[in-house]
Tab-separated table of C-alpha atoms in Angstrom:
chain	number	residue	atom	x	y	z
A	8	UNK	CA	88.995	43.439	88.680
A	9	UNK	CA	87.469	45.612	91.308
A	10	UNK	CA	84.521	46.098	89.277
A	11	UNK	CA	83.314	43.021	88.355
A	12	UNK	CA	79.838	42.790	87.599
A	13	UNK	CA	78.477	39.496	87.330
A	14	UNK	CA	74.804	39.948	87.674
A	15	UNK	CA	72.824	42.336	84.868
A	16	UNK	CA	68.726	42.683	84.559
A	17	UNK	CA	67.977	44.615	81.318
A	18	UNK	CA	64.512	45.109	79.602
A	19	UNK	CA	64.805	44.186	75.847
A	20	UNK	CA	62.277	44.277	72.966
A	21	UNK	CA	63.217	43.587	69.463
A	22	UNK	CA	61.124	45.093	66.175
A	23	UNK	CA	58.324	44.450	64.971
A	24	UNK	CA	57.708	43.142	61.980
A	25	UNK	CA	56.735	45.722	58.888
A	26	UNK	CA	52.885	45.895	57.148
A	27	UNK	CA	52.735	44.615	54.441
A	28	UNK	CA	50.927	47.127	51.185
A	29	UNK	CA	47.586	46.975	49.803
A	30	UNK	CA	48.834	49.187	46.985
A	31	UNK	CA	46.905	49.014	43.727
A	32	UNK	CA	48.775	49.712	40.210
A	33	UNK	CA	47.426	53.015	38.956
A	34	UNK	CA	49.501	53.608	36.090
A	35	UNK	CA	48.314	55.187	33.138
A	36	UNK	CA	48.548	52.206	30.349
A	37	UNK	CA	47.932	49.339	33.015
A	38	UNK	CA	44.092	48.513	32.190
A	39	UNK	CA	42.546	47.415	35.844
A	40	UNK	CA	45.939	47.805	37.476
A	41	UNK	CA	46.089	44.886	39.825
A	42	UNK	CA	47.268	44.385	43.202
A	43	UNK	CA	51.354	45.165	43.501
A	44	UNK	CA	51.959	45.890	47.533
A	45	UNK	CA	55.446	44.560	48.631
A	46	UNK	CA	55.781	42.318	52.228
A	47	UNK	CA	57.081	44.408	55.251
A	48	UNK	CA	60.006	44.174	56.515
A	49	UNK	CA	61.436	41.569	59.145
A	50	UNK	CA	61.690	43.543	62.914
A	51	UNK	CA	65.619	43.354	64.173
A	52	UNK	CA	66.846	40.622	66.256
A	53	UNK	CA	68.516	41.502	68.911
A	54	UNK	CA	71.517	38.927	69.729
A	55	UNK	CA	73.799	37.419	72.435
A	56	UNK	CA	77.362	37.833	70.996
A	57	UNK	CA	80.683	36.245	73.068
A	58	UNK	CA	83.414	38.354	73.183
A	59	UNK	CA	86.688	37.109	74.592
A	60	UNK	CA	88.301	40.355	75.165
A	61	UNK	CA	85.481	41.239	78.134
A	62	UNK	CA	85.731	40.017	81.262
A	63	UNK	CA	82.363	41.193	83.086
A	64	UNK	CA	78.779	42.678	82.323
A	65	UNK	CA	79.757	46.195	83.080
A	66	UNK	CA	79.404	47.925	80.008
A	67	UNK	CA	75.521	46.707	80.423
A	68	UNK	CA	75.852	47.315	84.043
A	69	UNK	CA	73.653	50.710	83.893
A	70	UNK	CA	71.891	49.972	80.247
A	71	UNK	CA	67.982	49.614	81.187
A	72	UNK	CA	66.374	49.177	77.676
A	73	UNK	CA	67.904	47.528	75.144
A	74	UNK	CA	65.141	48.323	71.811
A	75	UNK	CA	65.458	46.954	68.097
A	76	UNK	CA	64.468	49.114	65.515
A	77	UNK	CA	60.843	47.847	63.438
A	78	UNK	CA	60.956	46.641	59.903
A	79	UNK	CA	60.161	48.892	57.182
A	80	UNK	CA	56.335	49.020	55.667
A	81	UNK	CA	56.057	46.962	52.463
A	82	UNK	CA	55.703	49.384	49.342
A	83	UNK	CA	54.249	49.499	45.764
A	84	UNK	CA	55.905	47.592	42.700
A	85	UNK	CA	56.403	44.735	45.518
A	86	UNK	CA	58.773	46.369	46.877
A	87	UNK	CA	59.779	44.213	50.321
A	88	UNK	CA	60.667	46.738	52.905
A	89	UNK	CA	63.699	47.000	54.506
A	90	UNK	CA	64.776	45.166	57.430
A	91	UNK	CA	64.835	46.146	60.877
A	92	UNK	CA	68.267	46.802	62.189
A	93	UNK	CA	69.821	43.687	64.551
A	94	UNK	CA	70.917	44.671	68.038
A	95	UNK	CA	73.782	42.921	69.435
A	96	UNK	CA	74.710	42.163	72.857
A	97	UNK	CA	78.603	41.775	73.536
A	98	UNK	CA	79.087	39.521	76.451
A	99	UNK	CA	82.320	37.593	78.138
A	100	UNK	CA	82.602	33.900	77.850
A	101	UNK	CA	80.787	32.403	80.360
A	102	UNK	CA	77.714	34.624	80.033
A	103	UNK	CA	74.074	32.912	80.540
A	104	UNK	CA	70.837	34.735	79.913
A	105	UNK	CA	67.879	33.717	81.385
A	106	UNK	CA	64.469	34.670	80.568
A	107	UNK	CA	61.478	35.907	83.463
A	108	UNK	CA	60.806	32.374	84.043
A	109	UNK	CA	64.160	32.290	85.029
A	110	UNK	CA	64.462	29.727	81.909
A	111	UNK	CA	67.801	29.585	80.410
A	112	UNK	CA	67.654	31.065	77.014
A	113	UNK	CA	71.495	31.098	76.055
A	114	UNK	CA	74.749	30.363	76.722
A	115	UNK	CA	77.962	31.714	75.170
A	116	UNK	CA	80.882	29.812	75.628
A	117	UNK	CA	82.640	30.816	72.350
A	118	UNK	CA	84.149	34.098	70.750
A	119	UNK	CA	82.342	34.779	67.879
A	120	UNK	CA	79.180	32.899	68.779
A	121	UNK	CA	75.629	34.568	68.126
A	122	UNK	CA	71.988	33.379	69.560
A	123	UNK	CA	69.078	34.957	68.916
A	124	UNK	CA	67.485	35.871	72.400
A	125	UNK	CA	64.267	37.720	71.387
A	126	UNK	CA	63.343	36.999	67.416
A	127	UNK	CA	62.189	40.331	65.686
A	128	UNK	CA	58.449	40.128	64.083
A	129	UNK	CA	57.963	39.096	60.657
A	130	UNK	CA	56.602	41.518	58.531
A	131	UNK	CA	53.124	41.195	56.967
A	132	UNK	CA	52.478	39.857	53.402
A	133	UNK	CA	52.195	42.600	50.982
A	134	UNK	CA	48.148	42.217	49.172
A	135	UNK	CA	49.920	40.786	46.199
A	136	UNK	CA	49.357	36.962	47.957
A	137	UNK	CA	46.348	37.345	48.664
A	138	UNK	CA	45.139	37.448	44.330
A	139	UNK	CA	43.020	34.581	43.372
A	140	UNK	CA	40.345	34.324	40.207
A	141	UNK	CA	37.652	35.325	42.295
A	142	UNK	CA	39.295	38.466	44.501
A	143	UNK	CA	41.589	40.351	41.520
A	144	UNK	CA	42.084	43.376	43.401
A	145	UNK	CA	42.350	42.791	46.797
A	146	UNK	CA	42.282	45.760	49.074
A	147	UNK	CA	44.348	44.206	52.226
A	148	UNK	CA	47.416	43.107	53.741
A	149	UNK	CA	48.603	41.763	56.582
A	150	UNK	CA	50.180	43.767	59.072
A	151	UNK	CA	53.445	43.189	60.663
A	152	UNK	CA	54.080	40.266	63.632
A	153	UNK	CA	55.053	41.966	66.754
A	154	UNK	CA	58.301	41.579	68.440
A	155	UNK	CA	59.234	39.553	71.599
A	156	UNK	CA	59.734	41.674	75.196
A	157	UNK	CA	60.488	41.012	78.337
A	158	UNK	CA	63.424	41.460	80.685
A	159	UNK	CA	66.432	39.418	80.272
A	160	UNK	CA	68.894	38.291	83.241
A	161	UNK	CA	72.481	38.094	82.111
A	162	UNK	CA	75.116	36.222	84.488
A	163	UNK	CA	78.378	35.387	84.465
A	164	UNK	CA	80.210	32.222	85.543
A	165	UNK	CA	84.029	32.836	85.313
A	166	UNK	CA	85.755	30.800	82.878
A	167	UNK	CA	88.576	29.930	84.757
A	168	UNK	CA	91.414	26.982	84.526
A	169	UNK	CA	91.295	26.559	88.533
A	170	UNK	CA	89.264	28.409	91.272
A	171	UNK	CA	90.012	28.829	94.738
A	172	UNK	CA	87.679	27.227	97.580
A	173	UNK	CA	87.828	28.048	100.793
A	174	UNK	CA	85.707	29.744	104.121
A	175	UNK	CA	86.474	33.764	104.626
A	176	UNK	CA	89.945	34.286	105.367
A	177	UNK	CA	91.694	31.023	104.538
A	178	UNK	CA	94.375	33.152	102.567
A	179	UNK	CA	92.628	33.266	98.922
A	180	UNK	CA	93.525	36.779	98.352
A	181	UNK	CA	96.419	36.739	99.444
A	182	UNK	CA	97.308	33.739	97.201
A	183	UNK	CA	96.290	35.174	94.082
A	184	UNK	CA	97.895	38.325	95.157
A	185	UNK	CA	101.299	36.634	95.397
A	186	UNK	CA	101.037	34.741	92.056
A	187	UNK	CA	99.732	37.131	90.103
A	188	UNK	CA	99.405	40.596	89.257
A	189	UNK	CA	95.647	40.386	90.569
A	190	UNK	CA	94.998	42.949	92.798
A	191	UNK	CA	92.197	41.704	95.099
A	192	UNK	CA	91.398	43.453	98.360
A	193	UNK	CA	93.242	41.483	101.673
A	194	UNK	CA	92.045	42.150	104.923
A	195	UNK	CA	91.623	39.988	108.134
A	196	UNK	CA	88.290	39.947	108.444
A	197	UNK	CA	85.186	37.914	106.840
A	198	UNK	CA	84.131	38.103	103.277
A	199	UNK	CA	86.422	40.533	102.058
A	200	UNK	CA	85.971	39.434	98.383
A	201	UNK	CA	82.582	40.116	97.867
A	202	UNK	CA	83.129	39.744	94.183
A	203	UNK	CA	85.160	37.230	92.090
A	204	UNK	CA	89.211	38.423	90.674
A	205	UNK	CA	90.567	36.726	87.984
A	206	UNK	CA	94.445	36.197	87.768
A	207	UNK	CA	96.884	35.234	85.300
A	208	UNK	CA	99.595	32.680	87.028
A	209	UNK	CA	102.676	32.972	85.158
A	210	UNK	CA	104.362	28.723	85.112
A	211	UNK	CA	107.253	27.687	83.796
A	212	UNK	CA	108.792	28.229	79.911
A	213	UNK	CA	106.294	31.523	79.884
A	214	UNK	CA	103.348	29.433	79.764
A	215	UNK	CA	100.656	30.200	82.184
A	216	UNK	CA	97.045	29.414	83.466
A	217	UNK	CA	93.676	31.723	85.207
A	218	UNK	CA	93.019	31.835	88.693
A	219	UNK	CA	89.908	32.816	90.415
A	220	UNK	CA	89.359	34.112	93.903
A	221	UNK	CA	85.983	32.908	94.773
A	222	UNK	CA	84.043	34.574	97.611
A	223	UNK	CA	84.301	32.628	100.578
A	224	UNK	CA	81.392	30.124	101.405
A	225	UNK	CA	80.442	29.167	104.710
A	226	UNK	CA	78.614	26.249	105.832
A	227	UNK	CA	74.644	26.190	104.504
A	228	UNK	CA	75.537	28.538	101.555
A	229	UNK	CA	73.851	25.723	99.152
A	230	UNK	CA	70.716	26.813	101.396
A	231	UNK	CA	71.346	30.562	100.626
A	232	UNK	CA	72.803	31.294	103.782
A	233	UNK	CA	75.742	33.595	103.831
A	234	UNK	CA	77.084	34.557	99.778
A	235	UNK	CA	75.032	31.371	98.514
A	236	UNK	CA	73.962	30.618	95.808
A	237	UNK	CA	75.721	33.620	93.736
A	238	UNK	CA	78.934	32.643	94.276
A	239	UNK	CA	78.891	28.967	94.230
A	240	UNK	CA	77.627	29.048	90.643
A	241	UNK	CA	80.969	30.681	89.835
A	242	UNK	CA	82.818	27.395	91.187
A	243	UNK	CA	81.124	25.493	88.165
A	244	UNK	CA	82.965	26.679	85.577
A	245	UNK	CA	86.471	26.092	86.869
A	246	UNK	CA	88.174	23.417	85.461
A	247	UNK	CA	89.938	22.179	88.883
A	248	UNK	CA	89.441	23.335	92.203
A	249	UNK	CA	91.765	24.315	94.657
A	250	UNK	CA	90.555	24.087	97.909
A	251	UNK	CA	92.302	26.243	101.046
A	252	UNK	CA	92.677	24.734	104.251
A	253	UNK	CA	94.320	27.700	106.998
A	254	UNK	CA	96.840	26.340	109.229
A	255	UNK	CA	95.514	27.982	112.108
A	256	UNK	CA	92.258	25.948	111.288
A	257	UNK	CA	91.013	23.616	114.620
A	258	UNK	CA	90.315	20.460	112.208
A	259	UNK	CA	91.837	20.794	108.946
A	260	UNK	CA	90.146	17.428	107.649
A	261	UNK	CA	86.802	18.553	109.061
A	262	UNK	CA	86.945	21.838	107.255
A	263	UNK	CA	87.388	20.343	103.936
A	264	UNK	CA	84.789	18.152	104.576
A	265	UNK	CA	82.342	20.960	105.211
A	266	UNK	CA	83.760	22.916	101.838
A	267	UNK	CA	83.321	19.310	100.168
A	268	UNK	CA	79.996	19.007	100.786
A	269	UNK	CA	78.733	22.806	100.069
A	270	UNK	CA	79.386	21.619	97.033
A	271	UNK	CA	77.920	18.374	96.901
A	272	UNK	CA	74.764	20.144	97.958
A	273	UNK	CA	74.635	22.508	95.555
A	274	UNK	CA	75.435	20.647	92.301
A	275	UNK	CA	76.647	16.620	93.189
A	276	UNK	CA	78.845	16.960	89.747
A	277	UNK	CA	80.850	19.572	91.752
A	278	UNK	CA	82.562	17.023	93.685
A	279	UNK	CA	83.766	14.680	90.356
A	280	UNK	CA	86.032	17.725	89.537
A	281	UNK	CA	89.798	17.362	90.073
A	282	UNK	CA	90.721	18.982	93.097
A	283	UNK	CA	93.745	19.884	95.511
A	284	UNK	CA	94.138	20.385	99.316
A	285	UNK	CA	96.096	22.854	100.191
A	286	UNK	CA	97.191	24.723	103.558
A	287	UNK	CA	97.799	27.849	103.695
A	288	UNK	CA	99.878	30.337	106.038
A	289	UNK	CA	102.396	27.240	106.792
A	290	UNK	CA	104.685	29.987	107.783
A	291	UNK	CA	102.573	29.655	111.251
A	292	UNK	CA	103.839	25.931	110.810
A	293	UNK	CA	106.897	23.875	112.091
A	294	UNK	CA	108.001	20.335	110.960
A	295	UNK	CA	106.075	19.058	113.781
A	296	UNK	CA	102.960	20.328	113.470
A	297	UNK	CA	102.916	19.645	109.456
A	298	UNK	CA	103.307	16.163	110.266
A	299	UNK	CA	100.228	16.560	112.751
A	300	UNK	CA	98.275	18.149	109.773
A	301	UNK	CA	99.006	15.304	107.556
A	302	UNK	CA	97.913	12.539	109.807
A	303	UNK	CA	94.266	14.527	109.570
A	304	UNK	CA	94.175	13.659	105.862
A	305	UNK	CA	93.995	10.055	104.186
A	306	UNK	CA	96.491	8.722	102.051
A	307	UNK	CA	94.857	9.773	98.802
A	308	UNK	CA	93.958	13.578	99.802
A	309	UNK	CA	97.273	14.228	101.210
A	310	UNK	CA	97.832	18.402	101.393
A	311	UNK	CA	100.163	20.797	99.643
A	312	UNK	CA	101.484	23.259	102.345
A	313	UNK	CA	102.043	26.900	101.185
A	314	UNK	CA	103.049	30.581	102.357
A	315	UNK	CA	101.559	33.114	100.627
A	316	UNK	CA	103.774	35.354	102.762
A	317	UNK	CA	107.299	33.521	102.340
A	318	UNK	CA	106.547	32.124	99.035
A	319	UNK	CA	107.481	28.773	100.307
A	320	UNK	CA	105.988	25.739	98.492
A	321	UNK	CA	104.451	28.353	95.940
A	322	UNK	CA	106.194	26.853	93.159
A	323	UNK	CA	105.459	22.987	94.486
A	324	UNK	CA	101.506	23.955	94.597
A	325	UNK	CA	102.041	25.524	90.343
A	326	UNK	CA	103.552	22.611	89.923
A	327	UNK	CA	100.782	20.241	91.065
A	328	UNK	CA	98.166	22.485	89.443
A	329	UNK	CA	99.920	22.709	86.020
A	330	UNK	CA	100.016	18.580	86.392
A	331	UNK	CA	96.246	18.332	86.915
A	332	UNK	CA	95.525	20.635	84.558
A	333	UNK	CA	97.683	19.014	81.656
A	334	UNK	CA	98.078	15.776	83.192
């Protein structure tokens, strides 16, 4: 998922509504033809859709203007014209929109589900409603509503069953790498993963569960500082967190502390989640120094130790993940 696009900005408009006729009945044998203009047509919608099979905003990723087409004029014989056509907006589960307020507008979380994000115009009454015993013929109608515009912020918070916490380089990558057939980029330096990966851990008996590779956060990124606020919001969606302590960390219990309360900062719900500790690159580790590690930790919050590079306690840490997932 190299290109994942999580952040869109589009300008949308949807139709306006259609005028309504002030047509008078001419025809020949009609005496004093009376009023007979149709309504005008509704303007088109256009709509939030959720589509399971897309996993980021990049087919909107270079879409500017996104325009519904007007309702059609009412016409004679009160004749309603036609609506405008809807415009709809296929986006991944997961997807809010947000309006210039920065006002949440929507929310997919479902295939299949619709909302309405800017409602077309209605069109204009037609002169036929506007007859009474003292006007007969009356020469008006309304004209059509106009449609709603503005631009529209679409993001998207991965929908995943556990998502990986951690500072830069504490092995995410790497771990997501080895488990699944997610290709994120690996390097040993800072922020590498600039963007989120998905992966698909195969378990046991073919079943299997989602991984995401968050960006790394560092300490004050509920301030803004560092990736902030853009990536933490993808840590809300997760199910379970799984939080990556390196071995070659100077205070393991410290560092999860710091991660802990990131989190706290930014949304206090965060921290009611069900969570792991893990340590990774325990191939740097011996028996001795693992038992170090776990005095750090209380009872409770004892940590799962893992190679991503020797595959040792891989299985252990599916294992415990499958449990708190299906527990």
């Amino acid at each position: 998922m190299s290109n994942f696009v999580d952040y869109v900005k589009i300008h949308c408009k949807s139709g306006h509504g259609g005028a309504g006729s002030a047509h008078l009945n001419r025809e020949k044998y009609v005496p004093k033809g009376g009023p007979d203009g149709g309504d005008g047509g509704r303007g088109g919608h256009i709509i939030l859709r959720g589509d399971s099979h897309e996993w980021t905003l990049l087919p909107l990723r270079y879409t500017r203007h996104i325009k519904a087409e007007r309702g059609v004029n009412g016409s004679k014989n009160q004749l309603t014209g036609a609506y405008g056509e809807d415009v709809y907006i296929d986006v991944p589960l997961g997807t809010i929109a947000k309006n210039e307020q920065g006002e949440i507008i929507a929310e997919i979380m479902e295939h299949g589900q619709e909302i309405i994000i800017m409602h077309g115009g209605k069109g204009g009454k037609g002169n036929e409603h506007f007859k009474s015993s003292t006007n007969q013929t009356p020469r008006y109608a309304q004209p059509g509503m106009p449609g709603e515009e503005g631009y529209v912020t679409f993001e998207l918070k991965l929908l995943a069953d556990v998502g990986l916490v951690g500072f830069p380089n504490a092995g995410k990558s790497t771990l997501l790498a080895a488990v699944s057939a997610a290709k994120p980029k690996i390097a040993d330096y800072a922020f590498t993963t600039l963007t989120p990966n998905l992966g698909i851990v195969d378990y046991r008996n073919y079943k299997s569960f989602v991984m995401a590779d968050i960006p790394g956060i560092i300490e004050g990124a509920a301030e803004g500082k560092g990736l902030g606020h853009r990536f933490l919001r993808h840590i809300e969606r997760n199910s379970i967190l799984l939080f990556l302590i390196p071995a070659d960390s100077e205070d393991h219990f410290q560092e999860f502390k710091i991660l802990e309360n990131e989190l706290k900062e930014y949304n206090p719900e965060l921290v009611d989640k069900d969570y792991i500790i893990s340590v990774s690159k325990a191939d740097l580790l011996d028996d001795e120094l693992k038992t170090e590690i776990l005095k750090e930790f209380p009872e409770n919050r004892q940590p799962i130790f893992f190679s991503a590079v020797t595959q040792e306690g891989l299985m252990e840490l599916k294992d415990a993940i499958w449990k708190k997932l299906h527990g």
